[in-house]
Short mmCIF file of C-alpha atoms in Angstrom, two decimals:
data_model
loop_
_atom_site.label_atom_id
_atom_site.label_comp_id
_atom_site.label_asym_id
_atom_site.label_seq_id
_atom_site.Cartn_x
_atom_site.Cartn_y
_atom_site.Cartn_z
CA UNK A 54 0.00 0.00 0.00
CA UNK A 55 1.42 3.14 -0.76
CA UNK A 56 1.60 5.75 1.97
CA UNK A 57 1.36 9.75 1.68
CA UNK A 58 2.27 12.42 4.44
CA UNK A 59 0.46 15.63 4.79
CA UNK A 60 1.91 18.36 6.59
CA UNK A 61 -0.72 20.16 8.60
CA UNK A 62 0.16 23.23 10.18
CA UNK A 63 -1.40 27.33 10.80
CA UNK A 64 0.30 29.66 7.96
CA UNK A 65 3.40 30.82 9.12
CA UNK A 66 3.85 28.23 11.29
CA UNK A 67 7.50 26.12 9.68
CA UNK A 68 5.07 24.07 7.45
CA UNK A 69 7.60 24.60 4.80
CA UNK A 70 10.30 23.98 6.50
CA UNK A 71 8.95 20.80 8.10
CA UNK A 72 8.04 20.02 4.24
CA UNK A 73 11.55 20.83 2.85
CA UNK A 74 12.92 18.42 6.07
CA UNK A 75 10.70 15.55 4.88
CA UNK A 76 11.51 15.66 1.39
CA UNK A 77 15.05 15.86 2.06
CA UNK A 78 14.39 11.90 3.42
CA UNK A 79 12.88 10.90 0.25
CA UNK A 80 9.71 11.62 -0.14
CA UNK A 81 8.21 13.28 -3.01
CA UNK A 82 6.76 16.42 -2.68
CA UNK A 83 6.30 16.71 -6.54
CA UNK A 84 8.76 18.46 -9.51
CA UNK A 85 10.28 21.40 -9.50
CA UNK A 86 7.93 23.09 -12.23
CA UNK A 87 4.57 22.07 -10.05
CA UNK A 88 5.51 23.54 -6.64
CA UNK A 89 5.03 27.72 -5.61
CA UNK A 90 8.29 29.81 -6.33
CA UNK A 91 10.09 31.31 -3.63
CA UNK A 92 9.27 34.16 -2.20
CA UNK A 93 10.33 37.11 0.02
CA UNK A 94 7.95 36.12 2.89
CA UNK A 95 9.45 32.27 2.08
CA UNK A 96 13.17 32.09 0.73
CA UNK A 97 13.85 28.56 0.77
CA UNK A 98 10.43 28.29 -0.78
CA UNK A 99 7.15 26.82 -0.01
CA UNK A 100 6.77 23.31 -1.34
CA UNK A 101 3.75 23.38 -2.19
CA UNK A 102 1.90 21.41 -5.13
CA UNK A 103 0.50 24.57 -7.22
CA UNK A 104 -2.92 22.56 -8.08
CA UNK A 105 -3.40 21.38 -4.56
CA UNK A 106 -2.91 24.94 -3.42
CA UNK A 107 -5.54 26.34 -5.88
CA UNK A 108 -8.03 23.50 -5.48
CA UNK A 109 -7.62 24.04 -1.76
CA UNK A 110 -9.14 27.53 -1.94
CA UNK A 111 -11.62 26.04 -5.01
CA UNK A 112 -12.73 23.89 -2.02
CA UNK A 113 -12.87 26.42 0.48
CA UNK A 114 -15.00 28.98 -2.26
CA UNK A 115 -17.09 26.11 -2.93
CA UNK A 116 -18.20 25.77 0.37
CA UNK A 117 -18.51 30.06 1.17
CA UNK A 118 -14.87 30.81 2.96
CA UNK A 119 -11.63 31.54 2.88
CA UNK A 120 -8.04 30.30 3.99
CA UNK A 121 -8.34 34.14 6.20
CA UNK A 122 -12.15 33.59 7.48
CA UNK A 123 -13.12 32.15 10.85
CA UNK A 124 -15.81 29.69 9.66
CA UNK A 125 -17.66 27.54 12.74
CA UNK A 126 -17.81 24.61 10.81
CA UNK A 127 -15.59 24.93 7.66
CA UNK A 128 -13.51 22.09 9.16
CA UNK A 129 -16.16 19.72 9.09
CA UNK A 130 -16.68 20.17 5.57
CA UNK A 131 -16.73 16.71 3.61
CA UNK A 132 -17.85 16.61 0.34
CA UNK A 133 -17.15 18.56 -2.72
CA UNK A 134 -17.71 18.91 -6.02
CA UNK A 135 -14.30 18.80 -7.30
CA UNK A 136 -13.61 14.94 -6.31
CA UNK A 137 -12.44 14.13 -9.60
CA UNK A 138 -9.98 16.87 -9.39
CA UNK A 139 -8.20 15.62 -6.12
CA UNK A 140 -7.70 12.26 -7.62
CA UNK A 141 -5.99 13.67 -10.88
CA UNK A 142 -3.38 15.72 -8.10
CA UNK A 143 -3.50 12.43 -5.98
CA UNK A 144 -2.61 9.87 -9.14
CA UNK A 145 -0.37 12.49 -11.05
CA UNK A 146 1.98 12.36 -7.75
CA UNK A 147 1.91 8.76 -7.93
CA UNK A 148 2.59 8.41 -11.54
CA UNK A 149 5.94 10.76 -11.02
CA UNK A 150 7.29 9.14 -7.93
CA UNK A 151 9.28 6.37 -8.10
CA UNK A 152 8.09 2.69 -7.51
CA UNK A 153 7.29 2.52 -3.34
CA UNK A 154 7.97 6.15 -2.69
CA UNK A 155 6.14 8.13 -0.10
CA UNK A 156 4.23 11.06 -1.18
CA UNK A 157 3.97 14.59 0.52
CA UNK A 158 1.39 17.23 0.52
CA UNK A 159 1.76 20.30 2.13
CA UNK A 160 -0.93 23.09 2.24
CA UNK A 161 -1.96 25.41 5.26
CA UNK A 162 -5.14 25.20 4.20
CA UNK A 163 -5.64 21.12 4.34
CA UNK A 164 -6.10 22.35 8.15
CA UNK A 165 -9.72 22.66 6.87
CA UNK A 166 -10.17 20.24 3.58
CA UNK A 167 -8.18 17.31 4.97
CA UNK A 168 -11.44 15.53 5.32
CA UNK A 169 -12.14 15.62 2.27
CA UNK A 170 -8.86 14.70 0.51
CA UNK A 171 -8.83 11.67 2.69
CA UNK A 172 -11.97 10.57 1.68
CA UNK A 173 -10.13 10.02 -1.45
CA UNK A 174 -6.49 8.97 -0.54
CA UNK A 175 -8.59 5.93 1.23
CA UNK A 176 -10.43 5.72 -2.33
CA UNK A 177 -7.56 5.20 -4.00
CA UNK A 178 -5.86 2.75 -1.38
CA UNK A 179 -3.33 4.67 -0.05
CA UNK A 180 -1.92 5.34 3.61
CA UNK A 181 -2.47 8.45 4.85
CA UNK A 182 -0.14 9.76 7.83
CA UNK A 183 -0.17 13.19 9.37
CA UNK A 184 2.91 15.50 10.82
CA UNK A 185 1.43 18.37 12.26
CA UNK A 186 3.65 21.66 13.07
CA UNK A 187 2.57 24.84 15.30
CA UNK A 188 4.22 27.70 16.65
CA UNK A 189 3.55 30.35 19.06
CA UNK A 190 0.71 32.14 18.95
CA UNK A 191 2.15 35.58 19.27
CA UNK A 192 4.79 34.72 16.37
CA UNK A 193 1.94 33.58 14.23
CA UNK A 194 0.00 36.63 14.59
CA UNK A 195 3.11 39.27 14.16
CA UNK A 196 3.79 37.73 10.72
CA UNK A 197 0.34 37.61 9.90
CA UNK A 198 -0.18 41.64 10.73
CA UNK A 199 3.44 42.18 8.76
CA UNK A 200 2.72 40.24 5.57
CA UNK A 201 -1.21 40.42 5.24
CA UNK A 202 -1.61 43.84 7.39
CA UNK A 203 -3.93 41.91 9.25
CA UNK A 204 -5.37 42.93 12.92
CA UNK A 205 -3.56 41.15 15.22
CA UNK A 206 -6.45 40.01 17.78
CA UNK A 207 -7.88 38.77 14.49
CA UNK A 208 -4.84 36.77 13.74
CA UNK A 209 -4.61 34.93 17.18
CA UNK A 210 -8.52 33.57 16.34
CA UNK A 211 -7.18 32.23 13.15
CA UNK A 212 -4.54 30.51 15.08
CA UNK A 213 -6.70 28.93 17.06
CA UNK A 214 -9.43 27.92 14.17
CA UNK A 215 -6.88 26.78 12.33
CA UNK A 216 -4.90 24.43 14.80
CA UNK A 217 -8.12 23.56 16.43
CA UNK A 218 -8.72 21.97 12.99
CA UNK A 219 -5.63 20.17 12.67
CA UNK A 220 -6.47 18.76 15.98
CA UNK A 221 -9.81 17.48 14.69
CA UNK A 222 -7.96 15.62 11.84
CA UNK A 223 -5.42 14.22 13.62
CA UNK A 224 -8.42 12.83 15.94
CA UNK A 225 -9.53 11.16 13.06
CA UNK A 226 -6.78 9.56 11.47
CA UNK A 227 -6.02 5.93 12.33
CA UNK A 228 -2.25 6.14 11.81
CA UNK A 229 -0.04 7.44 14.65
CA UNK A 230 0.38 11.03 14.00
CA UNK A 231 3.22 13.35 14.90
CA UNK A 232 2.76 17.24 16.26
CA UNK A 233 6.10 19.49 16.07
CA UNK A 234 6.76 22.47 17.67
CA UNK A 235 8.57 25.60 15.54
CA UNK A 236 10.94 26.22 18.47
CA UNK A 237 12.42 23.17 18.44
CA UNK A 238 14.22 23.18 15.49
CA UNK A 239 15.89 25.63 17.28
CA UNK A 240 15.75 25.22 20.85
CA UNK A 241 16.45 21.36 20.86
CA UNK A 242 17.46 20.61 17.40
CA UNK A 243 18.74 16.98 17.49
CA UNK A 244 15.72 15.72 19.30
CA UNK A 245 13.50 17.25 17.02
CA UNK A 246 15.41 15.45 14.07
CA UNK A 247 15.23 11.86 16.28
CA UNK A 248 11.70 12.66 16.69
CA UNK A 249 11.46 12.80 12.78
CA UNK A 250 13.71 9.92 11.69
CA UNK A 251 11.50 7.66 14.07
CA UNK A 252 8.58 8.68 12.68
CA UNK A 253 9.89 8.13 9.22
CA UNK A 254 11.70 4.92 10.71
CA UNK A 255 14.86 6.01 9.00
CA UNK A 256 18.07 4.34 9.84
CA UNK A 257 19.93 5.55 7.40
CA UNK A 258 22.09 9.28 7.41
CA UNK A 259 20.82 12.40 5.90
CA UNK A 260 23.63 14.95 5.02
CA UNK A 261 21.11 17.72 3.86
CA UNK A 262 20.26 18.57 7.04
CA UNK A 263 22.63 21.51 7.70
CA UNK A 264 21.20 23.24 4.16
CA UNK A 265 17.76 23.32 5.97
CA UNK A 266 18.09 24.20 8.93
CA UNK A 267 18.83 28.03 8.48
CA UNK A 268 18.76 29.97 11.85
CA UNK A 269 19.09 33.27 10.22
CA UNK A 270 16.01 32.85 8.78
CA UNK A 271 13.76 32.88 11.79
CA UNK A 272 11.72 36.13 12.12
CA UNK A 273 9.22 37.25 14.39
CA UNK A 274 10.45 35.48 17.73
CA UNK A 275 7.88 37.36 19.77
CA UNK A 276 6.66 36.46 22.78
CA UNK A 277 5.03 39.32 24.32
CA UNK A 278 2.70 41.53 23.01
CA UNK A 279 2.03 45.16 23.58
CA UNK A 280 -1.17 45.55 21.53
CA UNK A 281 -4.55 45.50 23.74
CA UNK A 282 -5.85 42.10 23.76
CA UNK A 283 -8.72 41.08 25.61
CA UNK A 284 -7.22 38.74 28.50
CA UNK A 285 -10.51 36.02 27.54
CA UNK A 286 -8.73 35.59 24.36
CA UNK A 287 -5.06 34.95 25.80
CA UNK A 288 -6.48 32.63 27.97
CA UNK A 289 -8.61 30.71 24.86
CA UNK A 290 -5.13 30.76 22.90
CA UNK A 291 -2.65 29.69 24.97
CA UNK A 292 -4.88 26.62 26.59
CA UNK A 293 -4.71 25.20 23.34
CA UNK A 294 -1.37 25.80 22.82
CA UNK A 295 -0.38 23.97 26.09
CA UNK A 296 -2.57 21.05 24.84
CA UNK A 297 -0.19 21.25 21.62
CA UNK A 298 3.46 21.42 23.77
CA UNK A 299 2.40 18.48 25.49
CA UNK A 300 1.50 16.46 22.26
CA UNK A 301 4.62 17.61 21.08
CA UNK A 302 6.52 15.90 24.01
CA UNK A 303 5.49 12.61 22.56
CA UNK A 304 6.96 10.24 20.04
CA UNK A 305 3.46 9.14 18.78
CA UNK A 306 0.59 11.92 19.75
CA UNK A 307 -2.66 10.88 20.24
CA UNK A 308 -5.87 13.73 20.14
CA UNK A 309 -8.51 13.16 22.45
CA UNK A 310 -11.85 13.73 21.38
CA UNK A 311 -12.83 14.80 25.04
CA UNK A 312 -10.45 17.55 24.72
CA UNK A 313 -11.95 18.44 21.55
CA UNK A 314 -15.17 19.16 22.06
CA UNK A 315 -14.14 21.50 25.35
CA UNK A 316 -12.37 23.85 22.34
CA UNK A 317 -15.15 23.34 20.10
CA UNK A 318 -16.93 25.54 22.39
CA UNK A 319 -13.76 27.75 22.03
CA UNK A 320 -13.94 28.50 18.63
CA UNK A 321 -17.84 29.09 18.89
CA UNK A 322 -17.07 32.10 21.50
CA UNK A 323 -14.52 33.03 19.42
CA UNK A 324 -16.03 33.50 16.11
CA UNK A 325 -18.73 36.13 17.31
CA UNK A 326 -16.80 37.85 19.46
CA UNK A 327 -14.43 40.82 19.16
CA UNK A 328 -11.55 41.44 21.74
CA UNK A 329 -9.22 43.49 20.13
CA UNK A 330 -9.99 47.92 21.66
CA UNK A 331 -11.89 48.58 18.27
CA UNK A 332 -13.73 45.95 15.80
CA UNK A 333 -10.62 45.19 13.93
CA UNK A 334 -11.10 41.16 14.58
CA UNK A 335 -14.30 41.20 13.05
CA UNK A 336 -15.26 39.86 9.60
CA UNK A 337 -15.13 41.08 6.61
CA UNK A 338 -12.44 44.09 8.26
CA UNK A 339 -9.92 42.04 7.92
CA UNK A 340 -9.64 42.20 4.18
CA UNK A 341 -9.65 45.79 4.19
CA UNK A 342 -7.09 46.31 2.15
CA UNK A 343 -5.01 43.48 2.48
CA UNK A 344 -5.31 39.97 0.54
CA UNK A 345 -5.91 41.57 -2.34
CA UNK A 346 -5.13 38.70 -4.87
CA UNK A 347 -6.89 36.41 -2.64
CA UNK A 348 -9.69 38.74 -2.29
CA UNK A 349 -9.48 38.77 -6.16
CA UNK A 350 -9.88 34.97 -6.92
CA UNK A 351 -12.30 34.95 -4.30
CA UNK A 352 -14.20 37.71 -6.16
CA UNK A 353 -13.83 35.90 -9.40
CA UNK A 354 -14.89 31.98 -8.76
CA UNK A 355 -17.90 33.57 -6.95
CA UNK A 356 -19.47 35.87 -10.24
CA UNK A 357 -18.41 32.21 -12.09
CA UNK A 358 -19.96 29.55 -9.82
CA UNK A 359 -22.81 31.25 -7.82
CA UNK A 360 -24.38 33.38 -10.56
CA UNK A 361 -28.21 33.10 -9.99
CA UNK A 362 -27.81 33.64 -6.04
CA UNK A 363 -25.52 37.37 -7.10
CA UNK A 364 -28.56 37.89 -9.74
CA UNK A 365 -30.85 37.27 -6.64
CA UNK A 366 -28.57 39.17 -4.44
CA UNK A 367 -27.98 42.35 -7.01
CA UNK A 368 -32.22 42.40 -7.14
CA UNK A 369 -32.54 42.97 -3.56
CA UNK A 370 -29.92 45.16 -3.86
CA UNK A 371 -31.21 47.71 -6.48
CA UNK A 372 -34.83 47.28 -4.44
CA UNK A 373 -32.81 48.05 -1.02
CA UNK A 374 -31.20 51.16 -2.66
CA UNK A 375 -33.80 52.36 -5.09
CA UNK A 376 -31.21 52.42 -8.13
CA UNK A 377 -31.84 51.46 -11.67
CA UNK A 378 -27.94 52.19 -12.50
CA UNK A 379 -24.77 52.61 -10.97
CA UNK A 380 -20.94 53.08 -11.90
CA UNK A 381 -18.26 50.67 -11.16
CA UNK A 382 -14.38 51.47 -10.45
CA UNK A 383 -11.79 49.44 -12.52
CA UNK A 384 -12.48 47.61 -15.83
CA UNK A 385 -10.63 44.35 -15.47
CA UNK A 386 -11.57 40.81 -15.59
CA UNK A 387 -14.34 41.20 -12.42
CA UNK A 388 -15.99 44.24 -14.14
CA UNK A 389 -16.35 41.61 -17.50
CA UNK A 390 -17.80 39.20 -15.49
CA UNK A 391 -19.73 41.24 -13.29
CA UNK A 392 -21.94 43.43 -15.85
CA UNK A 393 -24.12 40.54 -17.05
CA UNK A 394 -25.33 39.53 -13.88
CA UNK A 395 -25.84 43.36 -12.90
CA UNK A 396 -27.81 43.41 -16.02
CA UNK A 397 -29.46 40.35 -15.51
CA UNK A 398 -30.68 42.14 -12.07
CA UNK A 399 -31.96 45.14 -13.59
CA UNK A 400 -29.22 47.35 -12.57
CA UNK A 401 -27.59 49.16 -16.09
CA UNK A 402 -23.82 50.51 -15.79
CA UNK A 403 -23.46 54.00 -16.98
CA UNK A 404 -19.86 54.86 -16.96
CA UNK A 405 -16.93 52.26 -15.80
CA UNK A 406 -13.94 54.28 -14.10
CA UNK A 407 -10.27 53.76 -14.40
CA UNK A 408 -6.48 54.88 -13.75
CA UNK A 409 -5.84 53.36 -17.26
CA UNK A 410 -9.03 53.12 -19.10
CA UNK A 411 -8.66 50.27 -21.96
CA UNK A 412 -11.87 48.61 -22.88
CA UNK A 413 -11.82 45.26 -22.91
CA UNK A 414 -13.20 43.03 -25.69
CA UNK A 415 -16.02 41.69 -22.94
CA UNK A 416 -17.11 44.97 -21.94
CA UNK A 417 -17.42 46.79 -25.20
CA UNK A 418 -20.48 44.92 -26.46
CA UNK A 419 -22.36 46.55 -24.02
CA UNK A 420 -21.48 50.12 -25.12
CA UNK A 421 -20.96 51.27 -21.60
CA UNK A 422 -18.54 54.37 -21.59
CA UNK A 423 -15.00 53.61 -19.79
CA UNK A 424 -13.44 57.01 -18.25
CA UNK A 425 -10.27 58.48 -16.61
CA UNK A 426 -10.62 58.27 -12.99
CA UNK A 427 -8.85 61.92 -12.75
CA UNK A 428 -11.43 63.62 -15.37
CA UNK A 429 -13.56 65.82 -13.17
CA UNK A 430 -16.88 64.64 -14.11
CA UNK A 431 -19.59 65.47 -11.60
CA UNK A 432 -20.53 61.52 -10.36
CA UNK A 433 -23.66 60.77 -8.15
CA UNK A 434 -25.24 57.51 -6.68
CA UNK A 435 -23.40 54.14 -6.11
CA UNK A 436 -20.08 53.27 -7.14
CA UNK A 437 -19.16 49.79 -6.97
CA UNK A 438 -15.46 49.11 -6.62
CA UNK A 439 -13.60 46.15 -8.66
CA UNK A 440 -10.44 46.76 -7.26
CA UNK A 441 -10.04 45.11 -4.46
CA UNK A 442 -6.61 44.85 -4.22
CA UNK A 443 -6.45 48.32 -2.98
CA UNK A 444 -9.51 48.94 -1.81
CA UNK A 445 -9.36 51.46 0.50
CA UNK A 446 -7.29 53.26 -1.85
CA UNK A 447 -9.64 53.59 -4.21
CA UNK A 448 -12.54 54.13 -1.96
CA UNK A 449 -10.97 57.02 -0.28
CA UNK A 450 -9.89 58.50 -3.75
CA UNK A 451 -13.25 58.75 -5.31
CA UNK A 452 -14.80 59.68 -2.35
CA UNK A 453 -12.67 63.02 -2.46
CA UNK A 454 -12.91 63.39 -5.97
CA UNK A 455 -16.53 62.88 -6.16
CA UNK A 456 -18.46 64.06 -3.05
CA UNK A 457 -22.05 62.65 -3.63
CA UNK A 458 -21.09 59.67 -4.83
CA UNK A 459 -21.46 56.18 -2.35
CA UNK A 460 -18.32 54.24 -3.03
CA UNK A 461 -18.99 50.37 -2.00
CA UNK A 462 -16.27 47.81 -2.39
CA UNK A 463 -17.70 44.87 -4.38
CA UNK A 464 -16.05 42.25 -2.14
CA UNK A 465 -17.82 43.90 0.83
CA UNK A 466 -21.12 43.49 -1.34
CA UNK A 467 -20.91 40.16 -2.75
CA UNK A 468 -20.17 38.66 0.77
CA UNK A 469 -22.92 39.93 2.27
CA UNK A 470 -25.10 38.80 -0.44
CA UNK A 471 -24.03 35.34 -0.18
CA UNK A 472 -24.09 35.45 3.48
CA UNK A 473 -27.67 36.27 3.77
CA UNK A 474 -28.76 33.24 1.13
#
């Protein structure tokens, strides 16, 4: 029977590092050409399969989240629609590797759709084992509010939702399971390694080891925090994360339901309640701003996949405002997709704003004029905002430039919309 590890872990967390480790003892992660470039938030890189990655957050679309959204039950999430899809990643790794080799799958967000990508590693036979990797809360949530500018009260909930998941899969699987802490593979290096090799059962010597292991490369080794955080939350966060440095003291872990459910409760507190000085930890303000190609793709599978609810959504909408037309910021691929079902709703365009106004192919069948943003044309009603990679940006521009004019950003919009359905 052929085996495969996934590496479960929060993002940020040494997931790739705990991947590159692995791989570095034979197992196959995948080819060069299908894993995620390095990066300057990852310079080793992120081993990641590409497809996996973007199915993952297919997955997580499909089912009306997000890798960045606290979701109550998002982790018990088992079916899907794109089933056939996991077993082309699933049998293309196989078909690469070499005869008896182990596979690896790495993904921060298989903290949440590991159910349902075992549901097909058992279909197809194979042996699914789980090393799980977490870090300290504080760390976590400092990288999170460098990289994504996200609220850092905000970021210690996602810590929690995510590892709480992890927890929930490790519960399930029937293979012993192995949890790592980050600061070991700096704080007590060769026992982390012995912890690894037994788990692997390797006997044999790995000289790649010193290539990996790069201490230079640790950032954000905070472990106080100065921002005003709600001591109920501290307290949530760092129970768990004493139930994870005591799994991580043992060769073989083993997740007690029991435990479980007591966090469960956790993470229902914790998703409807704010405990940062202002409502920073609340969704959607996270994505103010910030995740803007995620916010993007996001944008973009929704005005593919969930068109009649948006036509639905865009009715009540134009009812809710009294509006028969409206403009819209930015005339990229969302704008394309986004007219028809406007139009579809009743709800006409009248002008389409940009900083570099090119009409696209897909817009210019329906004759809608496309303008420079800086032309001082006297603009009234609703604007809805495409750009939501710099939202705010744009929001607070044409607010200034054009006083009576609403400026909405069409994320903001869209998730309500699907929200309320």
């Amino acid at each position: 029977m052929r085996k495969i590890v996934l590496v479960l872990g929060m993002h940020r967390s040494a997931t790739s590092l705990t991947t590159e480790l692995l791989s570095s003892y034979g197992l196959y992660v995948g080819e060069k050409e299908d894993l995620w470039e390095p990066n300057q938030s990852n310079q080793r890189g992120f081993f990641e399969n590409r497809s996996a990655v973007q199915l993952n957050d297919r997955i997580l679309y499909e089912h009306g989240t997000h890798w960045a959204e606290l979701h109550e039950d998002a982790h018990r999430m088992k079916e899907t629609k794109y089933t056939c899809e996991i077993k082309e990643i699933l049998c293309r790794l196989l078909e690469k590797a070499e005869d008896g080799q182990t596979l690896l799958l790495k993904d921060p967000r298989m903290c949440i759709t590991e159910p349902i990508w075992k549901k097909q590693i058992d279909a197809l036979c194979m042996e699914e084992h789980i090393v799980m990797v977490f870090r300290h809360p504080y760390e976590v949530a400092k990288s999170l509010a460098i990289r994504d500018n996200m609220n850092f009260a905000y970021a210690l909930k996602l810590w929690f939702y995510n590892n709480y998941s992890a927890l929930c899969c490790l519960a399930e699987c029937d293979k012993p399971v192995l949890v790592l802490n980050h600061d070991d593979y700096f704080s007590a290096y060769d026992e982390q390694i012995r912890k690894i090799e037994e788990f692997l059962h390797w006997a044999g010597t790995n000289r790649d080891l010193d290539k990996i292991i790069d201490v230079s490369l640790r950032h954000n080794n905070v472990k106080e925090i100065n921002e005003q955080i709600k001591i109920e939350l501290q307290t949530i966060v760092f129970e768990l994360y004493q139930y994870l440095l005591e799994l991580s003291l043992m060769k073989r872990a083993f997740v007690s339901r029991n435990e479980l459910e007591k966090f469960r409760g956790y993470l229902k507190k914790i998703v409807v309640t704010t405990y940062s000085q202002y409502d920073g930890d609340m969704i959607p303000k996270v994505f103010d701003d910030c995740l803007g190609k995620e916010k993007k793709q996001w944008c973009a599978y929704q005005l593919k996949n969930r068109t009649e609810l948006l036509v639905q959504g865009f009715q009540q909408f134009r009812e809710k405002n009294r509006i028969s037309y409206l403009a819209v910021y930015g005339g990229g691929t969302l704008s394309e997709a986004l007219i028809p079902i406007l139009k579809q709703a009743g709800i006409s365009v009248n002008a389409i704003y940009d900083r570099m106004p090119v009409l696209r192919e897909g817009i210019a069948k329906y004759q809608i004029q496309i303008r420079d943003i800086r032309e001082k044309d006297k603009m009234e009603g609703i604007v809805l905002n495409t750009a939501v990679n710099h939202g705010v940006q744009v929001k607070n521009d044409l607010s200034e430039k054009f006083e009576e004019c609403e400026v909405l950003d069409l994320y903001g919009v869209m998730y309500e919309m699907l929200r309320a359905q």
